[in-house]
Tab-separated table of C-alpha atoms and ligand atoms in Angstrom:
chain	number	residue	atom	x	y	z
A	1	UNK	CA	-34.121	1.569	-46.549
A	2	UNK	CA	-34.091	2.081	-50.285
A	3	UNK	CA	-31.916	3.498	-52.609
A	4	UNK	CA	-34.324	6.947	-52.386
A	5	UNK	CA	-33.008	6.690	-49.055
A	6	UNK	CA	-29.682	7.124	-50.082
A	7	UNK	CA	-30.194	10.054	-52.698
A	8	UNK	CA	-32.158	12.046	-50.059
A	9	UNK	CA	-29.296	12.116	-48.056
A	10	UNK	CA	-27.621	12.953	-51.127
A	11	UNK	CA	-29.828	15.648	-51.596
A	12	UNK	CA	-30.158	16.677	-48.729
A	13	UNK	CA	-26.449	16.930	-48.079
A	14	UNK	CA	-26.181	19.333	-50.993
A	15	UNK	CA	-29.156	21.493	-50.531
A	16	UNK	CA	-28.125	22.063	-46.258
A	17	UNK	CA	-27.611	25.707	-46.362
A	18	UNK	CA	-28.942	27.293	-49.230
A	19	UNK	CA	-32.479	29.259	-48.539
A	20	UNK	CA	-35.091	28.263	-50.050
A	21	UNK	CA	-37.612	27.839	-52.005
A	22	UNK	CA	-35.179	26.462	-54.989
A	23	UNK	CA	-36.278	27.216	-58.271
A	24	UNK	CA	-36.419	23.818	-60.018
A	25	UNK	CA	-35.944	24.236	-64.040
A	26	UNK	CA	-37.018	20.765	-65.974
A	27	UNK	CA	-38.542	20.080	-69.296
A	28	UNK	CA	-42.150	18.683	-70.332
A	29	UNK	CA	-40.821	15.250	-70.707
A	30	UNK	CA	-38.764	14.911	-67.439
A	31	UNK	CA	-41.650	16.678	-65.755
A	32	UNK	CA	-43.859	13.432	-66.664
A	33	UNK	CA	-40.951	10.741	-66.829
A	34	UNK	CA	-38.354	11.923	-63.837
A	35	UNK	CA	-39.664	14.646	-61.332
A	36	UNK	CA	-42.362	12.521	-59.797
A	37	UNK	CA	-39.286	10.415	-58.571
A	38	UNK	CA	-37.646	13.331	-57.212
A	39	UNK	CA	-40.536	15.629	-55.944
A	40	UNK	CA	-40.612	13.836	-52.977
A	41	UNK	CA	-36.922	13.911	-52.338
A	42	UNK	CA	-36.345	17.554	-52.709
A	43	UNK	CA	-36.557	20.564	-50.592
A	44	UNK	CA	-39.520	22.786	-50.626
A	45	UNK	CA	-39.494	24.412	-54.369
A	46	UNK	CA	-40.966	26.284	-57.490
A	47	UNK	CA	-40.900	24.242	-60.416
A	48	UNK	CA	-40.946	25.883	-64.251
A	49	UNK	CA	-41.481	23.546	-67.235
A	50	UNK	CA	-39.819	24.220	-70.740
A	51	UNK	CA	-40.356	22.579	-73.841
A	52	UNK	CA	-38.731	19.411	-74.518
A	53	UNK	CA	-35.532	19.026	-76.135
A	54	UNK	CA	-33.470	21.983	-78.505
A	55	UNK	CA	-36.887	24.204	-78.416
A	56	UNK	CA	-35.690	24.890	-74.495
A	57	UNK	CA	-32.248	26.126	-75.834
A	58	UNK	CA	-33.213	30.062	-77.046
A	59	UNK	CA	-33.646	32.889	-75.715
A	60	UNK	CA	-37.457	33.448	-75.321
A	61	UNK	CA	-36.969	30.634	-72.864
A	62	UNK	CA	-33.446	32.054	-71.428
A	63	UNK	CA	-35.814	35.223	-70.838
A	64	UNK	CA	-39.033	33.179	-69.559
A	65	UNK	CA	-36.508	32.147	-66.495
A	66	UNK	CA	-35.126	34.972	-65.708
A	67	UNK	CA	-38.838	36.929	-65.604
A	68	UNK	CA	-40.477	33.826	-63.116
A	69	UNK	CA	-36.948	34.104	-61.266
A	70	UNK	CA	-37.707	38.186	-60.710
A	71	UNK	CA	-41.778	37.196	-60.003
A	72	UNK	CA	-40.476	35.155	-57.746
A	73	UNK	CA	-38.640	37.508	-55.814
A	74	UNK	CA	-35.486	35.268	-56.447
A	75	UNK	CA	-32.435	36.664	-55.054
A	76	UNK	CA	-28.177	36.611	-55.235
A	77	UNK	CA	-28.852	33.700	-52.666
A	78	UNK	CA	-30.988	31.520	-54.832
A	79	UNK	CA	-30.147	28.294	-56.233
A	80	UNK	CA	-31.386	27.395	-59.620
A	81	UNK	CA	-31.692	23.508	-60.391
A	82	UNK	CA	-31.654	21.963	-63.822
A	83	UNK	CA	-33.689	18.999	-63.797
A	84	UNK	CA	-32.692	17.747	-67.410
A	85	UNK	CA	-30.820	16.542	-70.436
A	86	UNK	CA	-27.930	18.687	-71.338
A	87	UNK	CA	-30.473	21.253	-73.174
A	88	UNK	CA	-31.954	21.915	-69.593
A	89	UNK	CA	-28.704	22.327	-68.002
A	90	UNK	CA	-27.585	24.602	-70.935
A	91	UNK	CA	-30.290	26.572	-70.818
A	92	UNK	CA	-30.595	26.663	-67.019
A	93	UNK	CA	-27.100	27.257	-66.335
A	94	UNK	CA	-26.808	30.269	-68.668
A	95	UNK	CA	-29.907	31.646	-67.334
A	96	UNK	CA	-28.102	30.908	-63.324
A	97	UNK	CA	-24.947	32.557	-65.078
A	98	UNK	CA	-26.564	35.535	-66.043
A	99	UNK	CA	-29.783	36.280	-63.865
A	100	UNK	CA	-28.300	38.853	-61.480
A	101	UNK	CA	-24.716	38.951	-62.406
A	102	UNK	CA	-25.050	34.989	-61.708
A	103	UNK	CA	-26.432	32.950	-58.877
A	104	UNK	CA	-25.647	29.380	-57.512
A	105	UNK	CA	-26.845	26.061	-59.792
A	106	UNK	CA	-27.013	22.526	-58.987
A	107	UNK	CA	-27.315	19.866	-62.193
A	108	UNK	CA	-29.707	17.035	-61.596
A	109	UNK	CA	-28.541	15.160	-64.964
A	110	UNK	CA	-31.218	12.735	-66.599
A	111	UNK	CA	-30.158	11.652	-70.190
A	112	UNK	CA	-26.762	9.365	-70.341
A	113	UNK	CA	-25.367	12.318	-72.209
A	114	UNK	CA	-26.061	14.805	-69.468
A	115	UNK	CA	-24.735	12.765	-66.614
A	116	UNK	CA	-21.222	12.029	-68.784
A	117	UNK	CA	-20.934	14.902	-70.492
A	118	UNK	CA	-22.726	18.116	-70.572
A	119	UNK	CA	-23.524	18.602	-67.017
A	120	UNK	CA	-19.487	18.508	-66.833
A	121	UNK	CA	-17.100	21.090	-68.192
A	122	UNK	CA	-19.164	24.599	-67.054
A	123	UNK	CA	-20.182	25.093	-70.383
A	124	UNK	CA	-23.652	27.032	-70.349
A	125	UNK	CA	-25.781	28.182	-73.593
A	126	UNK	CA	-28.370	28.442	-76.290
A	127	UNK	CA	-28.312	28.406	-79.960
A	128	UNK	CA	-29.241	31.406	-81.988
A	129	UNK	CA	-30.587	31.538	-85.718
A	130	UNK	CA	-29.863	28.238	-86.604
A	131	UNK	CA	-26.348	28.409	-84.925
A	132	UNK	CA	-25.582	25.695	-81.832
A	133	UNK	CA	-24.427	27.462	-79.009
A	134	UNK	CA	-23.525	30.542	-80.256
A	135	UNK	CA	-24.030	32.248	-77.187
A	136	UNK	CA	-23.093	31.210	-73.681
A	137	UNK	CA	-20.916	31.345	-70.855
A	138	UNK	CA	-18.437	29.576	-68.567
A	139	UNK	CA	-20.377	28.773	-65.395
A	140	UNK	CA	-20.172	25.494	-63.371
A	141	UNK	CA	-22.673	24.304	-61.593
A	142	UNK	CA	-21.711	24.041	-57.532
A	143	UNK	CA	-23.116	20.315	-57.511
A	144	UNK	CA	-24.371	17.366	-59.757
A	145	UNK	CA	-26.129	15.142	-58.785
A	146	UNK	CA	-26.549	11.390	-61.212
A	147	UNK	CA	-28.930	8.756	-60.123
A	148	UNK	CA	-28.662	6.087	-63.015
A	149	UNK	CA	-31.937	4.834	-62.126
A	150	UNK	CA	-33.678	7.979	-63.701
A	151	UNK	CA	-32.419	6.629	-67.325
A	152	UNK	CA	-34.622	3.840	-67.388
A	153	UNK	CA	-37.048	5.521	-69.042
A	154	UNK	CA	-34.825	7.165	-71.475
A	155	UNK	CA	-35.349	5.476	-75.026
A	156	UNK	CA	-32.669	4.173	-76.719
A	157	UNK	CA	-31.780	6.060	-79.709
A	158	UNK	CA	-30.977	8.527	-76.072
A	159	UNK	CA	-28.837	5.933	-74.975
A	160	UNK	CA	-27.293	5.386	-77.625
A	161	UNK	CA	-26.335	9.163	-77.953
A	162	UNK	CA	-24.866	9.284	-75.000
A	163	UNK	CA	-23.080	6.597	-75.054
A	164	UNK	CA	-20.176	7.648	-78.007
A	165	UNK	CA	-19.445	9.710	-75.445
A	166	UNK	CA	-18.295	6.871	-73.223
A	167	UNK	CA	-16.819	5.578	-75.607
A	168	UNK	CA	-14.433	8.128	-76.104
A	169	UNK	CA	-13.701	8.419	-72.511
A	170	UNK	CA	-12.686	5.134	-72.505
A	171	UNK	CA	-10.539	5.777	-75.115
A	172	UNK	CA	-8.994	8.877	-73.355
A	173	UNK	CA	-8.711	7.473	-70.121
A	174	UNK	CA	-6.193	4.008	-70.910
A	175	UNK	CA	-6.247	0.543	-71.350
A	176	UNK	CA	-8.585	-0.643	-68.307
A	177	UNK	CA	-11.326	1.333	-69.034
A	178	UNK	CA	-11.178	0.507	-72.391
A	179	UNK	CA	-11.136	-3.122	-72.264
A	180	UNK	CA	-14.112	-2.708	-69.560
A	181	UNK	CA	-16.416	-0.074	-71.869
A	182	UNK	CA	-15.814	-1.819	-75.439
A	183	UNK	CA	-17.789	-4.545	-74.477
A	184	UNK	CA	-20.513	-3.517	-72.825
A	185	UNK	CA	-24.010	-2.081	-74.846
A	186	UNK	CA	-25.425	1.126	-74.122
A	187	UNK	CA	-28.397	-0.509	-72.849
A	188	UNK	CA	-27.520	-2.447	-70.477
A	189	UNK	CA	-28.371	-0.449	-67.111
A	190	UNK	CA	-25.151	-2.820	-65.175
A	191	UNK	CA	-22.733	-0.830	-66.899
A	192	UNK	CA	-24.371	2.524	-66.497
A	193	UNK	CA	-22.855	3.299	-62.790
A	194	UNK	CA	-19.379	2.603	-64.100
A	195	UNK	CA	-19.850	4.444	-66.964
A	196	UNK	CA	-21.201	7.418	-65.663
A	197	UNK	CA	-18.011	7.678	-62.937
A	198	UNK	CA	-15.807	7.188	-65.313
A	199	UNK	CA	-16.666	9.459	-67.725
A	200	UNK	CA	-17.108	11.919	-65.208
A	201	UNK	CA	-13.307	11.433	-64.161
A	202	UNK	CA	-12.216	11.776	-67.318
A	203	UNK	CA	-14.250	15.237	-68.221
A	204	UNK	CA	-13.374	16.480	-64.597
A	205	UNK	CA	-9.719	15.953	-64.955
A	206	UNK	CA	-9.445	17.199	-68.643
A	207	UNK	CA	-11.491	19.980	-67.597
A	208	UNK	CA	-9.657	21.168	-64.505
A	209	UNK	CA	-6.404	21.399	-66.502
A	210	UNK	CA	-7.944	23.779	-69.374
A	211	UNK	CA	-11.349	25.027	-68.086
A	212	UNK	CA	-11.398	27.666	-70.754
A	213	UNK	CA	-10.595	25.232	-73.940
A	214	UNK	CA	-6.947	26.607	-74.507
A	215	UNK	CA	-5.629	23.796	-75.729
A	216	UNK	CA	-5.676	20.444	-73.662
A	217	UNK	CA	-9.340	20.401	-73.775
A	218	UNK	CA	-9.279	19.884	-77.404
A	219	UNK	CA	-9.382	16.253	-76.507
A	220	UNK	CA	-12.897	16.032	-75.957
A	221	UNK	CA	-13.148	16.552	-79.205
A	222	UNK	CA	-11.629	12.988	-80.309
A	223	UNK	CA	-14.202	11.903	-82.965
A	224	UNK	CA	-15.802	15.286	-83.175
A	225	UNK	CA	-13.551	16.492	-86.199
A	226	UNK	CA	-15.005	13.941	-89.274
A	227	UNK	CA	-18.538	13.748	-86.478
A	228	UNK	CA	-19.489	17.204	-86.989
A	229	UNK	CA	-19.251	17.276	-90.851
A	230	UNK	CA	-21.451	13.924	-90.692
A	231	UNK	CA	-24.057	15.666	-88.428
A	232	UNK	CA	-24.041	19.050	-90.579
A	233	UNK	CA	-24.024	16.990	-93.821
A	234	UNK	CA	-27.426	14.978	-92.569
A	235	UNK	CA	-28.972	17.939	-91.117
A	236	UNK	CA	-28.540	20.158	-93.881
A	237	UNK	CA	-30.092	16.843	-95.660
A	238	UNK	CA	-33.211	17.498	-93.665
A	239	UNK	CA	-32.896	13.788	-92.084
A	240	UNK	CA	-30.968	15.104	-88.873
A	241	UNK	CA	-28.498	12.234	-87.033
A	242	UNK	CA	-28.411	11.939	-83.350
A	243	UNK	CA	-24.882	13.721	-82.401
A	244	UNK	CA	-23.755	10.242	-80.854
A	245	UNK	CA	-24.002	8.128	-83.892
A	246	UNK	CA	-22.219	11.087	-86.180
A	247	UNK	CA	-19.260	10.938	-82.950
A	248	UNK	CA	-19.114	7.089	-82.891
A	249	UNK	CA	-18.303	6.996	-86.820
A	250	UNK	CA	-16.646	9.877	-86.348
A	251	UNK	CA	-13.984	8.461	-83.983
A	252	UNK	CA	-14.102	4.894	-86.155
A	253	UNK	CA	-13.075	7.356	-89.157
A	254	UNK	CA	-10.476	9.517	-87.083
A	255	UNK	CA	-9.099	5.819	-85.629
A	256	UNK	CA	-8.880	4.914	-89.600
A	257	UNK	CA	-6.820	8.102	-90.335
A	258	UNK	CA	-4.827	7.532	-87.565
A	259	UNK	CA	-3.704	4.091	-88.200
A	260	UNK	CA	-2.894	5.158	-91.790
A	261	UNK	CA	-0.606	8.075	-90.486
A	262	UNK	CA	1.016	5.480	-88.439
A	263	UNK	CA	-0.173	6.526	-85.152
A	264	UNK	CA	-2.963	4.016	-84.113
A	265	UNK	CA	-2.153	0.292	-84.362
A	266	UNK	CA	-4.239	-2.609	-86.351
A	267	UNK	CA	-5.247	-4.092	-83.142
A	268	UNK	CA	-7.072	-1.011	-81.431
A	269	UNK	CA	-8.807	0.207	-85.237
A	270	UNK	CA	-10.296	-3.364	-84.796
A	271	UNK	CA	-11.349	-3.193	-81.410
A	272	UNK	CA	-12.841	0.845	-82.067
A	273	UNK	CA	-14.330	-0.638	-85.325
A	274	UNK	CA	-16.551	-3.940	-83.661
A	275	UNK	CA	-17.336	-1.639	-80.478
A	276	UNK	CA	-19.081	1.300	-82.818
A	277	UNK	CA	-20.509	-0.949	-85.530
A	278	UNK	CA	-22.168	-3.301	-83.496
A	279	UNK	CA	-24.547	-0.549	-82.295
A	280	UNK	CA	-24.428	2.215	-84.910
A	281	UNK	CA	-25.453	1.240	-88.231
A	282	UNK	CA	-23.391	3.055	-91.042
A	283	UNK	CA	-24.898	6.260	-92.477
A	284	UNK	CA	-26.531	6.425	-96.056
A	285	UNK	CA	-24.273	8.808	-98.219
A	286	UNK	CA	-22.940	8.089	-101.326
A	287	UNK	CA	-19.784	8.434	-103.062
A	288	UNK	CA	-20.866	11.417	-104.981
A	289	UNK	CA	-21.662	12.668	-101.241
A	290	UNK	CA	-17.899	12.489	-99.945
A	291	UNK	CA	-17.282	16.109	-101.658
A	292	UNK	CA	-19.815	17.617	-99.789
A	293	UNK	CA	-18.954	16.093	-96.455
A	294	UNK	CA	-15.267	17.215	-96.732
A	295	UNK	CA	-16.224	21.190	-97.827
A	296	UNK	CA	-17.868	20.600	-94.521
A	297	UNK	CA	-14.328	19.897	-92.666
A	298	UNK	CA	-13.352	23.349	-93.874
A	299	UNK	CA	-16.076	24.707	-91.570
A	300	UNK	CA	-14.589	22.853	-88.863
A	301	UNK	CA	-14.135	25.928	-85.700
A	302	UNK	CA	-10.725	23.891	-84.783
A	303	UNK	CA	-8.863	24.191	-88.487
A	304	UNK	CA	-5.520	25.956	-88.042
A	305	UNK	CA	-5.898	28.214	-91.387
A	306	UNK	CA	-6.565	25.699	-94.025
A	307	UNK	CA	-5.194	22.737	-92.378
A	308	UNK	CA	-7.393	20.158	-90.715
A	309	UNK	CA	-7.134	19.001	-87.106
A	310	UNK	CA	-8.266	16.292	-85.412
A	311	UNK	CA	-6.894	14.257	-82.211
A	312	UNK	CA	-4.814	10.640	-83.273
A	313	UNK	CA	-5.651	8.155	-81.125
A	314	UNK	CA	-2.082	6.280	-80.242
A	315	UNK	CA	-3.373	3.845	-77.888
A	316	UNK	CA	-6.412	4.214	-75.272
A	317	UNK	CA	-5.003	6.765	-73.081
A	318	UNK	CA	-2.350	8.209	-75.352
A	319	UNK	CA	-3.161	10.572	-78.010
A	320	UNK	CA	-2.133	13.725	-79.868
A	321	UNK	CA	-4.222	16.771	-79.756
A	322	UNK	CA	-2.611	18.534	-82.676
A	323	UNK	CA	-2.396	16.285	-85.371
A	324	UNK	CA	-3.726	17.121	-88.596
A	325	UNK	CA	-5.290	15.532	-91.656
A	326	UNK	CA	-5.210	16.224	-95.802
A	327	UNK	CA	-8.199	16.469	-97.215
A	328	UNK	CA	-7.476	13.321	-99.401
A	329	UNK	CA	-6.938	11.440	-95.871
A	330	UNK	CA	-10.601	13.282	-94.971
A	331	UNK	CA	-12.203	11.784	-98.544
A	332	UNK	CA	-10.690	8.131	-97.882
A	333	UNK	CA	-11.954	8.065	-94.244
A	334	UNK	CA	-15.374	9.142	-95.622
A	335	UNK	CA	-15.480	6.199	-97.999
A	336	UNK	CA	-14.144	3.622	-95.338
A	337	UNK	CA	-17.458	4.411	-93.455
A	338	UNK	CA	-19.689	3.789	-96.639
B	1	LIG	N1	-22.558	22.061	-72.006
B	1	LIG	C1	-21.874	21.051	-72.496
B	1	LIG	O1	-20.700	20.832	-72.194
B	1	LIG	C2	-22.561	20.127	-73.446
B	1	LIG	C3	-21.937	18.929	-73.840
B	1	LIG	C4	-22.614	18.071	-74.694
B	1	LIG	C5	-23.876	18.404	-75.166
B	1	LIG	N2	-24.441	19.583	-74.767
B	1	LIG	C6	-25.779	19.959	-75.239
B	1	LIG	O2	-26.703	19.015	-74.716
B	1	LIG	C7	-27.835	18.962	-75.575
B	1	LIG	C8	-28.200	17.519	-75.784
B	1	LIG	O3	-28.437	16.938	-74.520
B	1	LIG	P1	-29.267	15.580	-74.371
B	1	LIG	O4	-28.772	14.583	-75.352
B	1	LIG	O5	-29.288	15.269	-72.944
B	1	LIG	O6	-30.680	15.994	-74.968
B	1	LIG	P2	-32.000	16.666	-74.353
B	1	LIG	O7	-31.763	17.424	-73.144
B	1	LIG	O8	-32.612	17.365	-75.521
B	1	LIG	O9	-32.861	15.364	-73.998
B	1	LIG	C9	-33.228	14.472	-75.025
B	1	LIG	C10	-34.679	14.032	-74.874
B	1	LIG	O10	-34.787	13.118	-73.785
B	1	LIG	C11	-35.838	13.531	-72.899
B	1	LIG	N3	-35.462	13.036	-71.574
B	1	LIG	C12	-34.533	13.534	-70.747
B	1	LIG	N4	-34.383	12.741	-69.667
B	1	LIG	C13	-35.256	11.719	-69.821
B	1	LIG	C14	-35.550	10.561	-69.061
B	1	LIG	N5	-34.884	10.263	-67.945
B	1	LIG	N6	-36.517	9.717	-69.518
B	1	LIG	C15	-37.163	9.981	-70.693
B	1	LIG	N7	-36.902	11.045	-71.478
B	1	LIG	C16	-35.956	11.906	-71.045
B	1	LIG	C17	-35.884	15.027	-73.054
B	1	LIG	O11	-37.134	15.529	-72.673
B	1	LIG	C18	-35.631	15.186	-74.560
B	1	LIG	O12	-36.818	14.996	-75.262
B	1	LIG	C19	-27.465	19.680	-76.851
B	1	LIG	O13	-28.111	20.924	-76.887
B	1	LIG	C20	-25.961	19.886	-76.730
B	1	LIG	O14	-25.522	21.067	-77.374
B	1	LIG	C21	-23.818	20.430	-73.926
């Protein structure tokens, strides 16, 4: 008995009840690399294919679901399932949150990022001219389902996305799970299972206690503050970053701020510091660039008026989700990760 064995009866488990067919949402790329491993496994189904990565994410496509959903005579009973990164389950899930008043979706998660972050949290969405999810909705999905098996074909600039965002669960989560994840590369597919749980832990608990971002949810966003100006800054360069890299300096930077504010010891900058830079190389901006990225910070959705916020790490699993940072502080963590 193989380990298909086991996420049949997975599958099977979580599918016992609801009618079918199931209406089976993937992308071109997971059609080729992931659902021939799952086909087999899965009740009987219809399967729709979108593009591949942020092209999935608008609303011709949003629209394209909901039309086969209503040729296929899909009804409040049916069960969407989003066989995909997190731009299938965005997509997928907003279409499930909206197609009918909203109907039942399972995640099937196949990038790192996807199965430790954004098939977590009931976000749903798509972007719209040129904005990231600017329009969406809160609407979990009644299962996921993670098979770390189906990343082995994900490259590793993929991996590598995903896997700032175990590194800041780590860092949320305590000591243990620190000293465990700040070792370990991205790439090595022994560490994925642990990963995976615990950054599903993490999101789940953080989650539960503010499911509609309120406040305690803003720690999520540890690394995202100085990360997002990065990502903008590159994108609006036309030489886009992946999302991880721009979080994993992002947190290095908001670790730097921290210590200088007092907050985040010597010890644990050095630690964040070797874990990030020995698998994401520094970005290429200059000095004369640092202006730019901190304009950026004033775009930043969680400011409080003028002044900047961003979570201080204290120590892994103690940190403060209100603490703020000049833009001086902003110019000299920019020029620390030159
Ligand atoms: N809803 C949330 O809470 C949340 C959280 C974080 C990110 N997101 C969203 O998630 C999206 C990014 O998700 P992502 O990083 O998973 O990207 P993605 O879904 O675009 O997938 C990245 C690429 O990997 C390919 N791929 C997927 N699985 C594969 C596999 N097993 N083998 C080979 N190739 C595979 C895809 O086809 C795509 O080309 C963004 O749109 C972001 O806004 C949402």
């Amino acid at each position: 008995m193989g380990p298909a064995w086991g996420l049949f009866v997975v599958l099977k488990g979580i599918f016992e009840g609801y009618g079918d067919p199931l209406f089976v949402v993937t992308d071109a790329v997971v059609r080729r690399k992931v659902y021939p491993l799952v086909k087999p496994l899965l009740p009987a189904h219809k399967l729709l294919v979108l593009p591949a990565g942020e092209g999935a994410k608008v609303l011709d496509e949003v629209a394209r679901i909901w039309t086969w959903l209503g040729a296929q005579g899909a009804d409040r009973q049916a069960v969407l399932v989003a066989l995909g990164g997190g731009a299938v389950s965005d997509v997928a899930g907003f279409a499930a949150a909206t197609y009918l008043r909203g109907i039942r979706w399972v995640a099937m998660p196949t990038t790192l990022l996807a199965m430790c972050d954004a098939a977590y949290g009931g976000k749903t969405g798509i972007n719209l001219g040129g904005a990231k999810n600017q329009v969406g909705a809160f609407w979990a999905p009644e299962a996921v389902v993670s098979e770390p098996r189906w990343l082995e074909t994900l490259p590793y600039g993929e991996l590598l996305s995903g896997w700032a965002e175990v590194l800041k669960h780590a860092l949320l989560q305590g000591p243990e799970a620190w000293a465990r994840i700040r070792t370990m590369e991205c790439d090595d597919a022994a560490g994925w299972p642990y990963a995976i749980a615990l950054s599903q832990e993490v999101k789940q608990r953080i989650v539960a206690e503010d499911p509609r971002e309120q406040g305690l949810r803003r720690a999520l966003n540890l690394g995202h503050t100085l990360g997002h100006a990065l990502e903008g800054f590159f994108l609006h360069a036309g030489t886009p970053i992946l999302h991880g890299q721009a979080v994993a300096l992002g947190m290095l930077g908001e670790a730097w701020v921290a210590h200088r504010q007092g907050a985040c010891g010597a010890e644990l900058l050095a630690e964040i510091e070797e874990a990030v830079l020995c698998q994401y190389p520094l970005l290429p901006y200059e000095k004369a660039d640092i202006a730019a990225l901190v304009r950026l910070l004033a775009k930043d959705k969680k400011r409080l008026g003028t002044q900047l916020r961003y979570v201080a790490l204290h120590q892994p699993g103690r940190y403060d989700i209100d603490a703020t940072l000049t833009p001086a502080e902003a110019r000299q963590a920019f020029a620390y990760l030159m």
